[in-house]
Tab-separated table of C-alpha atoms in Angstrom:
chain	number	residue	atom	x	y	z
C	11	UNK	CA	105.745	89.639	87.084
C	12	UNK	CA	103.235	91.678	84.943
C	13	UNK	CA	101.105	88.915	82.782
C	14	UNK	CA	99.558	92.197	80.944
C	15	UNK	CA	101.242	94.620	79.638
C	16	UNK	CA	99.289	98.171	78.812
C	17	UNK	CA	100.611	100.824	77.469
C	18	UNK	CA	100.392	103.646	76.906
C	19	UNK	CA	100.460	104.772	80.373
C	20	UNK	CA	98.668	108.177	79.164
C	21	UNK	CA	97.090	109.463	75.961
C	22	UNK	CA	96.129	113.084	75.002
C	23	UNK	CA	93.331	112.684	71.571
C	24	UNK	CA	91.705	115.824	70.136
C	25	UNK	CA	87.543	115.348	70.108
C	26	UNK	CA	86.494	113.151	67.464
C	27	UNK	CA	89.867	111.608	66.591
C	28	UNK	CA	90.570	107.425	67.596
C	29	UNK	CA	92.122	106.502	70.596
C	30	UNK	CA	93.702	103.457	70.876
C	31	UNK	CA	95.428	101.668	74.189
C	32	UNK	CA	97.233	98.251	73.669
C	33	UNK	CA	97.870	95.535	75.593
C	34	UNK	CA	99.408	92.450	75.710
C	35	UNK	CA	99.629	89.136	77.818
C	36	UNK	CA	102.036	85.832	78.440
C	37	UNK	CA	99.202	83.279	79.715
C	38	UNK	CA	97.509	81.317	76.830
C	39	UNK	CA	95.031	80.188	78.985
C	40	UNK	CA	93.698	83.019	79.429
C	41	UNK	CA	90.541	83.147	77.527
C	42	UNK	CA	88.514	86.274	78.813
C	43	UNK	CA	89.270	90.030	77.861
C	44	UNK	CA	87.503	92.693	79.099
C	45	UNK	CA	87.633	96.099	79.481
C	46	UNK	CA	87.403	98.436	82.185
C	47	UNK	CA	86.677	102.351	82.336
C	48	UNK	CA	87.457	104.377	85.688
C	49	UNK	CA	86.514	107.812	86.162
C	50	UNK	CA	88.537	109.768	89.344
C	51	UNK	CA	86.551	108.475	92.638
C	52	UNK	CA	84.369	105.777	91.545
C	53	UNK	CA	84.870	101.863	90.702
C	54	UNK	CA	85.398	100.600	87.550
C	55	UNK	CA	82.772	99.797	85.406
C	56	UNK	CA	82.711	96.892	82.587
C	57	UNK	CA	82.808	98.430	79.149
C	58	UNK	CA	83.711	95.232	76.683
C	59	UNK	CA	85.005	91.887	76.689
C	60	UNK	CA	85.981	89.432	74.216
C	61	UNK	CA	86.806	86.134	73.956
C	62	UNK	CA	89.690	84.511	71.882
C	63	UNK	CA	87.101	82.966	69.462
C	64	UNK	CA	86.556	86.167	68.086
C	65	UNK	CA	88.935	88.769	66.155
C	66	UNK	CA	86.832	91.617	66.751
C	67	UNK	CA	83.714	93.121	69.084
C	68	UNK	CA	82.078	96.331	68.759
C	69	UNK	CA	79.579	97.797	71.027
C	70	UNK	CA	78.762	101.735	69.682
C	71	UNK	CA	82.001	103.626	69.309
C	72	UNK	CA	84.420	100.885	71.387
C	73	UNK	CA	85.808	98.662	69.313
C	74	UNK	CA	88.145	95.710	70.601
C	75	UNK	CA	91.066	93.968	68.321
C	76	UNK	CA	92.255	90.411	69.742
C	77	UNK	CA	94.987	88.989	67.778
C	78	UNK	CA	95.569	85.620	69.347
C	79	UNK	CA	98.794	84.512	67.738
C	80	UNK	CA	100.536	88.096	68.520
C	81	UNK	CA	98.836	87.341	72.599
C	82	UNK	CA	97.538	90.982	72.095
C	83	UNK	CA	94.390	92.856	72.535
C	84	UNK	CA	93.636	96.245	71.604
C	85	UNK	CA	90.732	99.333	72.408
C	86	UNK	CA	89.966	101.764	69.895
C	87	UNK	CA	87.168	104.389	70.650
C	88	UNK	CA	85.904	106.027	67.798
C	89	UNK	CA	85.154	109.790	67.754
C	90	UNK	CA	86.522	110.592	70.951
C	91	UNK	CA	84.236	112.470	73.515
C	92	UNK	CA	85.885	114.829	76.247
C	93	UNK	CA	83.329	112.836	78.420
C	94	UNK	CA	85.587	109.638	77.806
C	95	UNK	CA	88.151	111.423	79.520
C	96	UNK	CA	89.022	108.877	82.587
C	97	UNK	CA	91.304	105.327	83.146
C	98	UNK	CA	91.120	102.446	81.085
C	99	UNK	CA	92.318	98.686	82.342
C	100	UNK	CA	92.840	96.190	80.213
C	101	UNK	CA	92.360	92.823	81.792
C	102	UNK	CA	92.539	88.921	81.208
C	103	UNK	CA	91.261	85.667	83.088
C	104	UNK	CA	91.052	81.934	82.655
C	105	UNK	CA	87.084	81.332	82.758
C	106	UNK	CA	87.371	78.549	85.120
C	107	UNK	CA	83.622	79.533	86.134
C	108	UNK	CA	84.769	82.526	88.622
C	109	UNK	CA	87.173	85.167	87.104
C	110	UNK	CA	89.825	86.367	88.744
C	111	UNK	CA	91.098	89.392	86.594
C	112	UNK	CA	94.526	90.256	86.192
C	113	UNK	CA	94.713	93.700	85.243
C	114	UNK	CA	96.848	95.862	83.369
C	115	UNK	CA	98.539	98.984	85.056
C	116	UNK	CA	96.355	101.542	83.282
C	117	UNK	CA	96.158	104.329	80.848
C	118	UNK	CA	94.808	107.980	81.410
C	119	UNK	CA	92.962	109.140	78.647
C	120	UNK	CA	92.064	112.657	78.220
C	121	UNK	CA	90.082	114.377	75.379
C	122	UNK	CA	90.780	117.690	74.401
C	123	UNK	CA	87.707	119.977	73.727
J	7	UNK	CA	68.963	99.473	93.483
J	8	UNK	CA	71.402	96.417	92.679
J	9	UNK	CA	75.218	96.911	93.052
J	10	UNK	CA	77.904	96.558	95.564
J	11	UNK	CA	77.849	98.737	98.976
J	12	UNK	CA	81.410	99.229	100.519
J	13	UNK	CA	82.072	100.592	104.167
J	14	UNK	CA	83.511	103.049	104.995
J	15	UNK	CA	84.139	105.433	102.220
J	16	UNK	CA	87.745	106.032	103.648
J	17	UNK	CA	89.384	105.875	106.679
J	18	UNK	CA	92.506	106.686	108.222
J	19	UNK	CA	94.197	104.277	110.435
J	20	UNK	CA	97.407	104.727	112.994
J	21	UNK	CA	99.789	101.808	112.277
J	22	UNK	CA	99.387	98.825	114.487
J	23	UNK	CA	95.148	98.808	114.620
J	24	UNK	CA	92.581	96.529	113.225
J	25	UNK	CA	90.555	97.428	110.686
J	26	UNK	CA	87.661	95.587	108.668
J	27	UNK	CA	86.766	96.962	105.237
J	28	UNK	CA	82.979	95.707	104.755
J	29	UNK	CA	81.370	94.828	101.705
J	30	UNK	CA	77.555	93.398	100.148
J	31	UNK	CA	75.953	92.641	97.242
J	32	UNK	CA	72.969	92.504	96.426
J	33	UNK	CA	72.704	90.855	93.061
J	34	UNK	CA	72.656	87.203	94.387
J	35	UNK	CA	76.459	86.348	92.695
J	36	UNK	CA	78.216	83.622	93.609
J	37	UNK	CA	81.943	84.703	93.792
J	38	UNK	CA	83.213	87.844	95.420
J	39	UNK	CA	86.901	89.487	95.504
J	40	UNK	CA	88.781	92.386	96.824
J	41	UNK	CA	91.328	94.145	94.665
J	42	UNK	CA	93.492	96.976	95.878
J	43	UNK	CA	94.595	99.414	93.551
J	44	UNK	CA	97.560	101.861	93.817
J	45	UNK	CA	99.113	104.034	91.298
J	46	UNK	CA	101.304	102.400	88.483
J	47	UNK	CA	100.339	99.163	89.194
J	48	UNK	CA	96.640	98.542	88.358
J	49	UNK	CA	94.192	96.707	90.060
J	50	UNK	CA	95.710	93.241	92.173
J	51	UNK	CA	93.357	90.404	93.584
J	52	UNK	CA	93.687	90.050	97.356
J	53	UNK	CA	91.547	87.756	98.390
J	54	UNK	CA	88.570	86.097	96.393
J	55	UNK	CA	85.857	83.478	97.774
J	56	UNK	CA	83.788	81.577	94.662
J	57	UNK	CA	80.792	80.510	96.918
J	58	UNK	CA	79.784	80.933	100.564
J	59	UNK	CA	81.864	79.333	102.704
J	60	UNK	CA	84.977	79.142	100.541
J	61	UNK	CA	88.181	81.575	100.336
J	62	UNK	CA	91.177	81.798	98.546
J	63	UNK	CA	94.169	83.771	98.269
J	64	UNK	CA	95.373	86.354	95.226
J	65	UNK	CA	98.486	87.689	94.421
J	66	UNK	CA	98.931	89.833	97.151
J	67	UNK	CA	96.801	88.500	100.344
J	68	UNK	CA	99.796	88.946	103.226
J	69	UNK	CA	98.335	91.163	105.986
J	70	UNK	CA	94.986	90.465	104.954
J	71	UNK	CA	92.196	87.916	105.608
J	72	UNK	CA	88.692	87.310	104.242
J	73	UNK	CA	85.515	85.302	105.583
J	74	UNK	CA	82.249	84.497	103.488
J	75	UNK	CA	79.814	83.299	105.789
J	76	UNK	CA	77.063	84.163	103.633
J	77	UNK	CA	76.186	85.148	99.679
J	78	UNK	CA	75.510	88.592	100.307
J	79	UNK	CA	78.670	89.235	102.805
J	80	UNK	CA	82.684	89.561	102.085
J	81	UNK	CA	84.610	91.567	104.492
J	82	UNK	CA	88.323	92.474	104.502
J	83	UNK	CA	90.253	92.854	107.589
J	84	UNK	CA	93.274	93.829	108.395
J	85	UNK	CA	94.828	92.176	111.277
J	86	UNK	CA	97.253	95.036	112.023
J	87	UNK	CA	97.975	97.160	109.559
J	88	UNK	CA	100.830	98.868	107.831
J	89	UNK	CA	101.849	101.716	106.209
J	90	UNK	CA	102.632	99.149	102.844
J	91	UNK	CA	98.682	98.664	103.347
J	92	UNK	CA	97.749	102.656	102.181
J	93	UNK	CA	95.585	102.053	98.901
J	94	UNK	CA	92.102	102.321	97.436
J	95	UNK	CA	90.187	98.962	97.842
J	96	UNK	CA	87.441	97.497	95.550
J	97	UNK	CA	85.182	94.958	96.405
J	98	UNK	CA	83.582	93.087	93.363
J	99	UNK	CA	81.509	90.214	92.426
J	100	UNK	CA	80.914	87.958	89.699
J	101	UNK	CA	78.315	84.939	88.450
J	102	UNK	CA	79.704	82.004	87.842
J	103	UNK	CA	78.272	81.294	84.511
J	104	UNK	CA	81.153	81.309	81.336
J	105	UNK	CA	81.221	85.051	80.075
J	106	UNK	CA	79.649	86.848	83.519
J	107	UNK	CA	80.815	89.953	84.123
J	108	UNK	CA	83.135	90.983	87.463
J	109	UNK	CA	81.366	94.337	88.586
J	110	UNK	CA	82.925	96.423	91.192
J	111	UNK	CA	81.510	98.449	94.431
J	112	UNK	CA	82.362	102.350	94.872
J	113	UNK	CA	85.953	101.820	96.853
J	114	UNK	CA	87.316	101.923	100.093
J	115	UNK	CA	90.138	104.710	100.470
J	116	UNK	CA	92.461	103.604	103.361
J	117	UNK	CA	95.298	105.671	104.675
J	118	UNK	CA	97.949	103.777	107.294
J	119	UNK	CA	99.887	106.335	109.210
């Protein structure tokens, strides 16, 4: 079964607009939200987390929404950059000290010039 | 330079052969995991080990097995592998302090034939 939901699988945003990719979970012990961004050949790198304490964290133009009682997280990046073009993976763990990350299926962004 | 090293790059394997994906770290973390990740379904934990000496399995660790003899040292192998087994693996580690990030090595692109 898919604990996190992510959606939409792609997104086309003109530069400078918002983009925003949702995501949602079933485990409320999960307690540790981050954010991954994959450009085509390489790993994915950390971007933001948040923790369920917390309704909102922003680091420069990512922004991320947690809305505990909904079980839903959001990503909004601000003033889109064609250089933000690549995956994003939403993903939640239980921080029992180690985390292993479940991971949401993905979503392609690409920003138009 | 600190990060995660993963060999080889990619490989392609007839059906039926062994194969060991190797991976190090250098940034002294205590857990380690391998992920695969194919196309509509996101990243999925294979194996994960939160200390030397210790393994356990992830949500999709048939076919595969793990040792961690040491910190630095996690490597995949595949008994005899499959067509099913065609992906792109990641290697990661983590700390085990509350909040550490999970970081992620370059990939491993495997094709089973």
């Amino acid at each position: 079964q898919q604990q996190v939901k992510q959606s939409p699988q792609s997104l086309i945003v003109q530069k400078g607009g918002i983009s925003i990719i949702n995501c949602a979970y079933e485990n409320t012990a999960f307690d540790y939200f981050p954010w991954y961004q994959q450009f085509p050949g390489k790993g994915p790198a950390l971007l933001i987390a948040i923790r369920p304490d917390v309704s909102e964290k922003k680091e420069g133009r990512f922004t991320i929404s947690f809305n505990k009682s909904a079980k839903q997280f959001s990503l909004h990046i601000m003033d889109s950059q064609p250089g933000d073009s690549a995956t994003y993976f939403c993903a939640a763990s239980m921080n029992t000290g180690f985390q292993k990350l479940v991971f949401g299926t993905g979503t392609r962004l690409l920003v138009s010039p | 330079i600190a990060g995660i090293t993963q060999a080889p790059t990619s490989q392609i394997l007839a059906a039926g052969r062994r194969m060991t994906l190797r991976c190090t770290q250098d940034m002294r973390h205590n857990a380690m995991y391998w992920y695969r990740q194919d196309l509509g379904l996101g990243l999925r934990l294979i194996h994960y080990s939160n200390t030397a000496g210790t393994t356990g399995k992830g949500e999709v660790p048939d076919g595969y097995s793990v040792s961690r003899a040491n910190t630095d040292d996690f490597p995949l192998t595949l008994a005899s592998a499959v067509p099913s087994q065609t992906s792109v693996y990641f290697c990661a580690s983590s700390g085990t302090s509350g909040g550490a990030g999970v970081f992620f090595g370059p990939g491993t692109r495997l094709t089973v034939l």
